[in-house]
XYZ file of C-alpha atoms in Angstrom:
744
model
C 76.635 61.570 74.107
C 72.966 60.975 75.020
C 70.692 63.753 73.781
C 69.158 65.812 76.587
C 65.676 66.300 75.105
C 64.347 65.921 78.628
C 60.583 66.247 79.316
C 60.954 65.929 83.102
C 60.474 68.840 85.499
C 61.040 68.568 89.230
C 58.318 69.501 91.707
C 59.213 72.544 93.804
C 58.334 70.536 96.918
C 60.623 67.775 98.127
C 60.839 65.353 101.024
C 63.461 65.732 103.762
C 64.286 62.713 105.911
C 66.409 63.011 109.042
C 66.964 60.876 112.151
C 65.548 62.073 115.456
C 69.011 62.776 116.891
C 72.046 64.432 115.294
C 74.879 62.267 114.056
C 77.328 64.246 116.158
C 75.377 63.277 119.297
C 75.979 59.614 118.521
C 79.647 60.344 117.834
C 79.961 61.817 121.323
C 78.144 58.888 122.879
C 80.048 56.098 121.163
C 83.428 57.694 121.823
C 82.585 58.536 125.431
C 81.193 55.285 126.852
C 83.546 53.210 128.959
C 81.335 51.687 131.661
C 77.742 50.838 132.486
C 77.408 54.236 134.180
C 77.853 55.946 130.827
C 75.049 53.858 129.330
C 72.870 54.587 132.361
C 73.276 58.329 131.776
C 72.115 57.934 128.184
C 69.207 55.732 129.292
C 67.954 58.505 131.567
C 66.937 60.471 128.481
C 63.196 59.892 128.230
C 63.115 60.268 124.448
C 65.646 57.445 124.029
C 63.546 55.167 126.218
C 60.332 56.009 124.386
C 61.865 55.523 120.937
C 63.200 52.077 121.876
C 59.935 51.068 123.569
C 57.927 51.891 120.431
C 60.430 49.951 118.343
C 60.506 46.881 120.590
C 58.792 46.600 123.993
C 60.770 43.397 124.611
C 64.148 45.099 124.083
C 63.021 48.054 126.200
C 62.160 45.750 129.090
C 65.545 44.008 128.952
C 67.462 47.302 128.831
C 65.384 48.711 131.696
C 66.131 45.678 133.852
C 69.844 45.933 133.090
C 70.375 49.703 133.329
C 67.838 50.725 135.993
C 66.731 47.786 138.067
C 70.227 46.344 138.250
C 69.067 42.785 137.691
C 71.854 40.289 138.069
C 72.657 38.953 134.638
C 75.577 37.104 133.138
C 78.486 38.976 131.605
C 77.532 37.462 128.262
C 73.980 38.828 128.422
C 75.238 42.213 129.630
C 77.566 42.379 126.640
C 74.703 41.418 124.306
C 72.482 44.160 125.744
C 75.313 46.674 125.427
C 75.631 45.825 121.744
C 71.863 46.051 121.280
C 71.806 49.477 122.913
C 74.595 50.728 120.638
C 72.698 49.514 117.556
C 69.545 51.352 118.603
C 71.462 54.558 119.365
C 73.080 54.315 115.944
C 69.684 53.763 114.283
C 68.124 56.881 115.798
C 71.022 59.130 114.767
C 72.572 57.808 111.543
C 69.800 56.229 109.439
C 67.131 58.347 107.753
C 64.492 55.748 106.832
C 61.360 56.753 108.807
C 60.514 54.305 111.570
C 58.743 55.155 114.813
C 60.578 57.943 116.622
C 63.943 56.902 115.170
C 63.610 59.021 112.017
C 60.978 61.080 110.261
C 60.009 62.889 107.087
C 58.925 66.456 106.420
C 58.505 68.606 103.326
C 60.878 71.296 102.126
C 61.083 73.570 99.108
C 63.614 74.389 96.454
C 65.120 77.849 96.555
C 67.156 79.635 93.933
C 70.013 80.481 96.270
C 69.319 79.604 99.898
C 70.891 76.386 101.088
C 70.065 75.593 104.664
C 68.019 73.046 106.584
C 67.801 73.811 110.287
C 65.742 71.536 112.539
C 64.416 72.766 115.859
C 65.312 70.852 119.013
C 63.841 67.340 118.778
C 61.628 67.964 121.836
C 59.510 70.188 119.565
C 59.088 67.658 116.757
C 55.560 66.625 115.822
C 54.348 63.057 115.927
C 51.276 60.989 115.135
C 50.522 57.889 117.205
C 47.821 55.330 116.496
C 47.031 51.781 117.465
C 48.919 49.122 115.540
C 46.920 47.668 112.651
C 47.064 44.241 114.318
C 45.157 45.732 117.246
C 42.670 47.561 115.037
C 41.931 44.475 112.936
C 41.340 42.486 116.132
C 39.129 45.322 117.412
C 37.047 45.251 114.223
C 36.618 41.489 114.534
C 35.606 41.805 118.186
C 33.043 44.496 117.378
C 31.538 42.287 114.666
C 31.034 39.529 117.270
C 29.046 41.814 119.594
C 25.415 40.678 119.273
C 23.945 44.181 119.364
C 26.437 45.639 116.886
C 26.410 42.602 114.584
C 22.676 42.888 113.934
C 23.018 46.486 112.770
C 26.120 46.198 110.625
C 26.011 46.242 106.848
C 27.424 43.194 105.120
C 28.937 43.039 101.639
C 30.176 40.325 99.263
C 33.812 39.345 99.718
C 35.639 41.639 97.264
C 37.587 38.700 95.822
C 34.488 36.718 94.808
C 33.824 35.839 91.183
C 31.713 33.362 89.279
C 33.145 30.642 87.082
C 30.802 28.035 85.603
C 28.425 26.827 88.295
C 30.676 27.996 91.128
C 31.544 31.110 93.043
C 35.221 31.299 93.952
C 36.818 33.592 96.495
C 39.846 33.999 98.754
C 39.498 33.055 102.408
C 42.140 33.642 105.067
C 43.038 32.060 108.378
C 45.806 32.876 110.849
C 48.779 30.601 111.481
C 50.684 30.139 114.754
C 52.699 33.301 114.027
C 49.511 35.329 113.570
C 50.154 35.689 109.840
C 47.404 35.431 107.279
C 47.240 32.310 105.156
C 45.036 32.587 102.078
C 43.257 29.780 100.267
C 41.073 29.711 97.164
C 37.632 28.400 98.122
C 34.563 27.527 96.053
C 30.833 27.291 96.689
C 28.140 26.057 94.297
C 26.049 28.726 92.618
C 22.426 28.659 93.745
C 19.511 31.029 93.166
C 19.208 31.936 96.852
C 22.955 32.638 97.040
C 22.628 34.888 93.976
C 19.833 36.805 95.704
C 21.863 37.384 98.850
C 24.985 38.471 96.984
C 22.979 40.853 94.783
C 21.255 42.391 97.803
C 24.575 42.730 99.627
C 26.145 44.760 96.807
C 24.960 48.021 98.376
C 25.367 46.729 101.927
C 22.595 45.167 103.991
C 21.964 43.891 107.515
C 21.778 40.200 108.350
C 17.991 40.307 108.751
C 17.568 42.151 105.429
C 19.689 39.569 103.639
C 17.820 36.711 105.299
C 14.491 38.219 104.235
C 15.600 38.007 100.593
C 15.356 34.217 100.606
C 12.516 33.701 103.088
C 9.474 31.972 101.561
C 7.012 29.185 102.306
C 9.812 26.641 102.458
C 12.503 28.693 104.238
C 11.784 30.280 107.617
C 13.460 33.497 108.741
C 15.427 31.493 111.316
C 16.735 29.128 108.646
C 17.566 32.022 106.324
C 19.387 33.864 109.118
C 21.396 30.746 109.929
C 22.368 30.491 106.261
C 23.510 34.137 106.169
C 25.548 33.542 109.329
C 27.179 30.581 107.614
C 28.118 32.786 104.654
C 29.683 35.218 107.124
C 31.567 32.419 108.869
C 33.122 31.311 105.580
C 33.927 34.943 104.616
C 31.636 34.944 101.581
C 30.098 37.993 103.252
C 32.201 40.570 105.115
C 31.160 43.492 107.288
C 31.645 47.237 106.998
C 34.195 46.838 109.807
C 36.669 45.242 107.406
C 40.024 47.089 107.500
C 40.579 50.101 105.285
C 43.977 51.155 103.938
C 42.912 54.352 102.144
C 41.104 57.425 103.406
C 40.837 58.274 107.100
C 42.749 56.033 109.490
C 40.963 52.796 110.385
C 40.332 53.811 114.005
C 38.492 56.952 112.864
C 36.454 54.880 110.423
C 35.499 52.464 113.203
C 34.355 55.441 115.274
C 32.293 56.757 112.366
C 30.579 53.392 111.854
C 29.749 52.992 115.551
C 28.165 56.455 115.696
C 25.308 55.014 113.624
C 24.884 51.936 115.831
C 22.544 52.313 118.839
C 23.608 50.153 121.746
C 27.356 50.455 121.117
C 27.867 53.039 123.865
C 30.498 51.081 125.817
C 32.663 50.521 122.768
C 32.270 54.120 121.600
C 33.333 55.438 124.993
C 36.349 53.147 125.146
C 37.563 53.965 121.643
C 37.083 57.705 122.250
C 39.052 57.400 125.486
C 41.883 55.508 123.768
C 42.046 58.104 121.034
C 42.207 60.915 123.609
C 45.108 59.193 125.363
C 46.956 58.780 122.069
C 46.441 62.496 121.400
C 47.983 63.298 124.794
C 51.021 61.157 123.923
C 51.391 63.160 120.710
C 51.833 66.415 122.620
C 55.524 65.711 123.216
C 58.466 63.370 122.768
C 59.746 61.632 125.873
C 56.542 60.262 127.412
C 56.594 57.966 130.402
C 56.434 54.300 129.432
C 53.896 53.862 132.209
C 51.389 55.773 130.039
C 51.774 53.133 127.324
C 51.561 50.253 129.796
C 48.326 51.592 131.291
C 46.759 51.987 127.853
C 47.983 48.516 126.875
C 46.268 47.055 129.930
C 42.963 48.730 129.036
C 43.129 47.479 125.454
C 43.948 43.891 126.386
C 41.035 43.814 128.830
C 38.601 44.334 125.946
C 40.401 42.812 122.963
C 41.641 39.196 123.212
C 44.964 39.797 121.472
C 47.230 36.885 120.637
C 49.954 36.566 123.284
C 52.613 37.082 120.596
C 51.189 40.497 119.729
C 53.591 42.834 121.547
C 53.388 45.821 119.199
C 50.310 47.860 120.099
C 51.367 51.313 118.907
C 52.554 52.882 115.683
C 54.128 56.331 115.561
C 55.207 58.572 112.684
C 57.711 61.344 113.359
C 57.544 64.734 111.623
C 60.620 66.875 112.303
C 60.016 70.609 112.588
C 62.367 72.846 110.616
C 63.279 76.474 111.231
C 64.624 76.582 107.680
C 63.737 74.090 104.950
C 65.336 75.464 101.796
C 67.291 73.328 99.343
C 69.190 74.830 96.379
C 67.484 74.401 93.016
C 70.731 73.307 91.431
C 70.185 69.893 93.060
C 66.972 69.490 91.063
C 68.689 70.527 87.843
C 71.649 68.211 88.485
C 69.303 65.264 88.980
C 67.251 66.250 85.941
C 70.410 66.027 83.822
C 71.200 62.649 85.375
C 67.985 60.949 84.161
C 69.309 60.188 80.641
C 72.633 59.177 82.191
C 70.896 56.683 84.462
C 68.955 55.453 81.429
C 72.211 54.755 79.595
C 73.816 52.812 82.460
C 70.740 50.746 83.333
C 71.068 47.098 82.382
C 68.297 45.502 80.348
C 65.803 43.649 82.507
C 65.031 39.991 82.062
C 61.611 38.912 80.864
C 59.111 39.895 83.529
C 56.199 37.928 84.960
C 53.888 40.324 83.125
C 55.556 39.612 79.775
C 55.385 35.865 80.384
C 51.709 36.212 81.247
C 51.093 38.200 78.052
C 52.737 35.481 75.945
C 50.627 32.784 77.616
C 47.504 34.916 77.254
C 48.003 35.383 73.492
C 48.706 31.683 73.067
C 45.491 30.723 74.844
C 43.047 33.561 74.154
C 44.572 35.335 71.120
C 42.764 38.700 70.751
C 39.731 37.849 72.880
C 38.595 39.968 75.811
C 38.583 37.827 78.949
C 37.383 38.570 82.499
C 40.441 39.196 84.659
C 39.247 36.691 87.245
C 39.005 33.945 84.612
C 42.393 34.702 83.072
C 44.106 34.644 86.482
C 42.200 31.693 87.921
C 44.816 29.216 89.148
C 42.835 26.163 87.997
C 41.139 27.081 84.728
C 43.104 30.162 83.674
C 46.760 31.089 83.381
C 47.426 32.125 86.959
C 50.113 34.655 87.717
C 53.556 34.967 89.251
C 54.594 32.196 91.593
C 51.247 30.412 91.105
C 51.122 30.513 87.325
C 49.700 27.389 85.720
C 52.395 24.900 84.704
C 53.171 25.182 81.010
C 53.631 21.398 80.740
C 50.642 19.770 82.468
C 51.265 16.499 80.664
C 54.364 16.030 82.830
C 52.408 16.304 86.085
C 53.102 13.338 88.316
C 56.187 12.266 86.381
C 59.445 12.454 88.255
C 62.163 13.769 85.960
C 65.691 12.886 87.104
C 67.661 16.012 87.944
C 70.728 16.696 85.859
C 73.142 19.261 87.232
C 73.671 21.850 84.550
C 76.941 23.727 84.306
C 75.987 27.316 83.631
C 78.319 29.905 82.202
C 77.310 33.438 83.093
C 77.026 35.798 80.141
C 78.071 39.330 80.993
C 75.684 42.077 79.887
C 77.004 44.907 77.717
C 76.982 47.203 80.738
C 78.858 44.698 82.904
C 81.534 44.180 80.260
C 81.984 47.932 80.072
C 82.250 48.207 83.889
C 84.829 45.416 83.909
C 86.979 47.360 81.471
C 86.626 50.504 83.578
C 87.610 48.549 86.689
C 90.767 47.402 84.975
C 91.587 51.012 84.144
C 90.942 52.063 87.759
C 93.551 49.511 88.843
C 92.399 49.234 92.453
C 91.890 52.969 93.037
C 89.441 53.995 95.755
C 87.384 56.101 93.357
C 86.500 55.719 89.682
C 85.204 58.573 87.514
C 83.045 58.008 84.445
C 83.829 60.411 81.647
C 81.776 58.633 79.005
C 78.742 56.360 79.082
C 78.782 52.614 78.391
C 76.114 52.773 75.686
C 75.301 55.625 73.337
C 71.535 55.589 72.942
C 68.793 58.160 72.761
C 66.297 57.968 75.584
C 62.885 56.523 74.771
C 60.913 58.872 77.009
C 57.681 56.951 76.378
C 59.324 54.003 78.114
C 59.749 55.978 81.328
C 57.108 56.496 84.056
C 55.036 59.673 84.237
C 56.569 60.546 87.606
C 59.920 59.667 89.148
C 61.594 60.024 92.534
C 65.246 60.108 93.521
C 66.799 59.607 96.962
C 69.774 61.913 97.294
C 72.347 63.319 99.723
C 74.357 66.512 99.364
C 77.854 66.177 100.834
C 81.255 67.823 100.538
C 84.143 65.632 99.399
C 87.616 67.175 99.433
C 86.114 70.658 99.439
C 83.783 69.951 96.523
C 80.010 69.543 96.837
C 78.706 66.295 95.384
C 75.395 64.491 95.212
C 75.008 60.880 96.261
C 72.322 59.215 94.131
C 72.344 55.743 92.619
C 69.210 56.110 90.505
C 65.568 57.101 90.103
C 62.385 55.049 90.547
C 58.927 55.278 89.025
C 55.810 56.380 90.900
C 56.488 59.519 92.944
C 53.556 58.947 95.323
C 55.128 55.761 96.690
C 57.421 57.475 99.192
C 54.848 60.024 100.382
C 51.665 57.933 100.483
C 52.444 56.387 103.862
C 52.432 59.793 105.583
C 49.490 61.238 103.668
C 46.896 59.890 106.114
C 48.511 61.539 109.156
C 49.933 64.803 107.789
C 47.896 67.345 105.814
C 50.879 68.792 103.927
C 51.995 65.306 102.871
C 48.452 64.533 101.740
C 48.289 67.730 99.685
C 51.605 66.981 97.972
C 50.744 63.322 97.292
C 47.410 64.471 95.832
C 49.254 66.939 93.581
C 51.448 64.119 92.274
C 48.504 61.778 91.641
C 46.608 64.564 89.839
C 49.630 65.120 87.596
C 49.740 61.394 86.824
C 46.039 61.375 85.913
C 46.611 64.369 83.624
C 49.259 62.390 81.738
C 46.789 59.512 81.247
C 43.676 61.597 80.649
C 41.917 58.969 78.496
C 42.376 56.252 81.116
C 41.187 55.659 84.660
C 43.984 55.618 87.217
C 42.639 53.483 90.067
C 44.215 52.886 93.464
C 44.694 49.229 94.455
C 43.093 48.615 97.857
C 44.397 45.434 99.461
C 45.580 44.426 102.928
C 47.987 41.464 102.606
C 48.698 41.242 106.349
C 47.251 43.079 109.328
C 50.587 44.660 110.354
C 51.381 45.585 106.758
C 48.592 48.113 107.144
C 50.932 50.206 109.291
C 53.033 51.126 106.252
C 50.479 50.938 103.422
C 47.774 53.118 104.991
C 47.409 56.297 102.934
C 44.902 59.027 102.200
C 42.385 58.730 99.382
C 44.599 59.985 96.557
C 42.603 58.972 93.468
C 38.986 59.200 92.359
C 38.737 55.475 91.571
C 39.738 52.437 93.631
C 40.021 48.693 92.991
C 39.062 46.890 96.217
C 40.527 43.421 96.591
C 40.373 41.951 100.104
C 40.295 45.487 101.404
C 37.545 48.083 101.844
C 37.420 51.023 99.456
C 37.107 54.588 100.754
C 35.272 55.914 97.670
C 31.567 55.572 96.879
C 30.377 52.460 94.974
C 30.102 54.482 91.740
C 33.885 54.961 91.796
C 34.793 51.431 92.817
C 36.050 48.986 90.199
C 35.341 45.484 91.521
C 37.483 42.748 90.024
C 34.356 41.333 88.364
C 34.187 44.557 86.299
C 37.730 44.214 84.969
C 38.550 42.508 81.671
C 41.907 41.946 80.038
C 43.037 41.660 76.415
C 46.097 42.301 74.253
C 46.311 45.115 71.701
C 49.415 46.127 69.737
C 51.570 43.882 71.881
C 50.351 45.400 75.140
C 48.090 44.074 77.882
C 45.013 46.216 78.396
C 42.924 46.241 81.568
C 39.406 47.457 80.843
C 36.386 48.498 82.918
C 33.153 47.249 81.354
C 31.103 49.598 83.541
C 33.035 52.729 82.584
C 34.078 51.616 79.084
C 37.624 52.828 79.710
C 41.103 51.433 80.072
C 42.227 51.127 83.687
C 45.758 51.665 84.967
C 46.108 50.281 88.511
C 48.218 52.336 90.940
C 49.847 51.510 94.262
C 50.691 54.707 96.140
C 52.818 53.136 98.828
C 56.189 51.440 99.071
C 54.888 47.916 99.748
C 57.248 45.262 98.407
C 54.462 43.224 96.852
C 56.556 40.936 94.653
C 57.095 38.090 97.096
C 56.133 34.436 96.907
C 53.044 34.973 99.074
C 51.456 37.722 96.947
C 48.014 36.745 95.685
C 47.891 36.444 91.870
C 45.334 39.205 91.264
C 47.081 41.653 93.622
C 50.474 40.838 92.104
C 49.108 41.286 88.575
C 47.439 44.623 89.329
C 50.617 45.970 90.928
C 52.741 44.854 87.969
C 50.325 46.442 85.502
C 51.092 49.945 86.784
C 54.572 49.632 85.298
C 53.807 47.734 82.092
C 56.370 48.383 79.350
C 57.997 50.998 81.566
C 61.564 51.165 82.814
C 60.595 51.616 86.454
C 64.124 51.849 87.804
C 67.003 53.708 86.225
C 70.374 53.602 87.868
C 73.693 52.073 88.618
C 74.035 48.388 89.492
C 77.188 46.294 89.545
C 75.154 43.200 88.718
C 77.036 39.906 88.778
C 80.345 41.753 89.166
C 79.485 42.382 92.819
C 79.650 38.635 93.482
C 83.083 38.290 91.917
C 85.021 41.195 93.436
C 86.222 41.711 97.000
C 86.451 45.468 96.435
C 84.501 47.828 94.207
C 85.433 51.514 94.089
C 83.282 54.557 94.507
C 81.839 55.477 91.098
C 81.325 59.129 90.166
C 79.792 60.717 87.085
C 80.823 64.372 87.024
C 79.691 65.625 90.451
C 77.303 62.772 91.303
C 78.362 59.684 93.255
C 76.310 56.854 91.745
C 77.848 54.013 93.765
C 79.666 53.938 97.092
C 82.891 52.059 97.639
C 82.127 48.565 98.950
C 84.004 45.548 100.284
C 83.061 41.886 100.359
C 84.751 40.593 103.502
C 85.384 36.907 104.135
C 84.839 36.449 107.869
C 87.513 33.760 108.137
C 90.117 36.385 107.191
C 88.853 38.796 109.828
C 88.709 35.996 112.370
C 92.432 35.354 112.021
C 93.136 38.930 113.040
C 90.674 39.397 115.903
C 90.758 36.017 117.603
C 94.553 36.061 117.698
C 94.595 39.475 119.377
C 93.679 40.761 122.815
C 90.485 42.838 122.611
C 92.209 45.978 123.870
C 94.451 45.830 120.788
C 91.631 45.274 118.296
C 91.423 48.881 117.144
C 95.135 48.989 116.371
C 95.007 45.704 114.443
C 91.841 46.640 112.556
C 93.350 50.007 111.669
C 96.251 48.266 109.924
C 93.835 45.915 108.189
C 91.437 48.618 106.947
C 94.211 50.940 105.762
C 95.576 48.096 103.657
C 92.087 47.745 102.157
C 91.630 51.525 101.674
C 88.712 51.375 104.094
C 87.643 54.495 106.058
C 87.181 54.385 109.816
C 83.399 54.798 109.521
C 81.566 52.250 107.388
C 78.140 50.669 107.111
C 77.333 46.988 107.451
C 74.865 46.163 104.662
C 72.125 43.589 105.312
C 69.604 43.705 102.479
C 67.886 47.095 102.705
C 69.237 47.720 106.195
C 72.521 49.417 107.030
C 74.274 49.889 110.366
C 76.972 52.454 111.085
C 80.207 50.938 112.396
C 83.066 52.966 113.909
C 86.117 50.825 113.290
C 88.299 53.033 115.482
C 85.992 52.719 118.537
C 86.377 49.494 120.527
C 82.741 49.319 121.702
C 81.452 49.668 118.148
C 84.000 47.159 116.899
C 82.968 44.639 119.561
C 79.311 45.053 118.631
C 80.160 44.585 114.961
C 82.167 41.396 115.578
C 79.443 39.874 117.761
C 77.003 40.368 114.875
C 79.098 38.905 112.056
C 81.501 36.341 113.508
C 79.293 33.361 112.655
C 78.726 34.359 109.031
C 80.728 33.356 105.979
C 81.039 36.810 104.461
C 79.612 40.308 104.808
C 79.189 43.423 102.691
C 80.559 46.734 103.944
C 80.225 50.092 102.215
C 81.652 53.520 102.889
C 79.607 55.820 105.107
C 79.135 59.167 103.395
C 78.291 62.075 105.666
C 79.307 65.673 106.009
C 80.221 66.860 109.490
C 82.389 69.806 108.409
C 79.917 71.460 105.980
C 76.571 69.715 106.596
C 73.382 70.538 104.713
C 71.311 69.799 107.833
C 72.654 71.315 111.038
C 71.590 72.923 114.298
C 74.145 74.975 116.184
C 77.209 72.695 116.425
C 75.349 69.492 115.610
C 75.078 67.960 112.143
C 72.471 65.479 110.924
C 72.408 62.649 108.439
C 69.872 63.377 105.715
C 68.099 62.085 102.625
C 66.241 64.250 100.151
C 63.383 62.888 98.030
C 63.276 64.793 94.757
C 60.301 64.048 92.503
C 59.815 64.670 88.782
C 56.889 64.749 86.370
C 56.709 64.787 82.593
C 55.844 68.319 81.574
C 55.854 67.997 77.777
C 52.584 67.368 75.911
C 54.564 65.133 73.571
C 55.198 62.728 76.424
C 51.512 62.063 77.076
C 50.589 58.426 76.745
C 47.869 56.971 74.576
C 45.282 54.662 76.085
C 43.914 51.806 74.021
């Protein structure tokens, strides 16, 4: 058995996620609707309307026309809107992931004995509404165009700029037809007068101040000003109105900047008025949509928003709890599971960071190299999806493709799971009594902080946890709410301080980058660390605590990549305190590299995964280790098989036919349709839910369904006779001095 020499301790504070509405409310709705009148009664609830409007103004408008205005529409469209309405009602009562008013997050505490979470009535929940980041970015751009404001703004060098040879290179962005940013690497020749302007702009300077730097007998102030304006046009210089994603929210920072600008009275009054109206909306749930429409009209009159921009508001929901106590035994159970998760975690393939390290050693050996040079896509190694080709001599040569027959090699863990599946012999549930690999945990390989998403449910009279694993970086799931909730900010700051304590010889620096305008809605967070690395984003700390990319160098020591600040003479560990999924094909090389560096040589996810087995099996059982469910039962359904049943049967008999089908497959009557990270509750014994489900999937080849685990009889989260779906976020930190890491 794995030795339990466990250095992790759980924080006494934890996150509690619940939907806005109780699960039992949705159960009553879905089982009680039989005509449009039933849907109209639900639609009369102002909070339902507001939640759907904030999620999708387009869907709200269609539902309003159907359910209130009585617009004549085809039966097909009416059926589609009915299905859409059911999906939204399900989302706001069965799924816990925070989104608008559908679901929210609040903090709770562990208690030695008490075990009760009691929310107040949802009408008393707290909320925080702000303008969508798309709107705020457009507002900042519009302010920078105002002649009076523009003259008084401070301008800074583009935070992505670096010098290579006789050139300056930097990232420039434009917007495509879908209003998404498209980045390109641009270059400009190095010149003495450009050096002067960039040096002067380091601390921020007005256009006239920058122009004065290069004015002489040969260059008039008008010519110099025109040159500075050209640098601004090509984004070599950017203003202090560039978006921020750390510190106070961007709207507040715009207000603060304008307070120092004489002549910006109109804009200041408008922004103050908008903020006051948002504060009024935050006084309750169930506002009139007319309030939003009026504010939208005012905003569009001053900001020329793209016609495709329909999302103008972002709201975070903070449930209010009468009781917020969770039993400490949950923390201890999860603490004991960490080495178990370590044992069942499959080895990861070679990462982009490891491939970069190999290429770096091959090219630079032990030299210290500026990060910008090493990651330059033309002269350096590049990174991720834009890494430099390892075989440049083949460029331009077309190599005939030969189809390779590949034979998949099972991992040790997968082979072990296959044997256990054979033993289970088709049973609905499979218990693990021993672990696939006997190995002692290398605690140094694990992150300084961890978080686990968990449910507490009762199965056959026995309390069990539902948790598939733990992930590194405990600030990630709290950072998003830290800029709008003081308690969240305090807890996230506590976590980041603990992480800095574990790396006391290094600088932990927050990565400040805005990949897309709307991404700012989920990556905005408070200032959680003393140092920041700005990269196409504006830092919220003073210049003394900013680490520009030109200050960062990289080298390899003892088989490990080291990021180093020349200014501070210390190793730097980049940190990303939000849940942004940065590892996509469009991530910029430097941003991707910095994000990957926070988890270098760390096992950043520990947990259960079926791996390739999931692609080969039509059914996989629930997997339990002692009293923890680490994997839900799941089914891979071929739609052609389902089609034979449903399309050969009258709709009124669907439930009866599906009941026979699901019983034969050991499938419960409530399941979840899995689509990537999204899940949707399906009631297979309710015709309306079944019809919605079939309309969604009938054109696909196959789908994934998993069991829906909830506890209506003995729920952890309940109010009077209503029970709620829930997720708990339990976070851990290394408490042993022996687990401290050494910086190079």
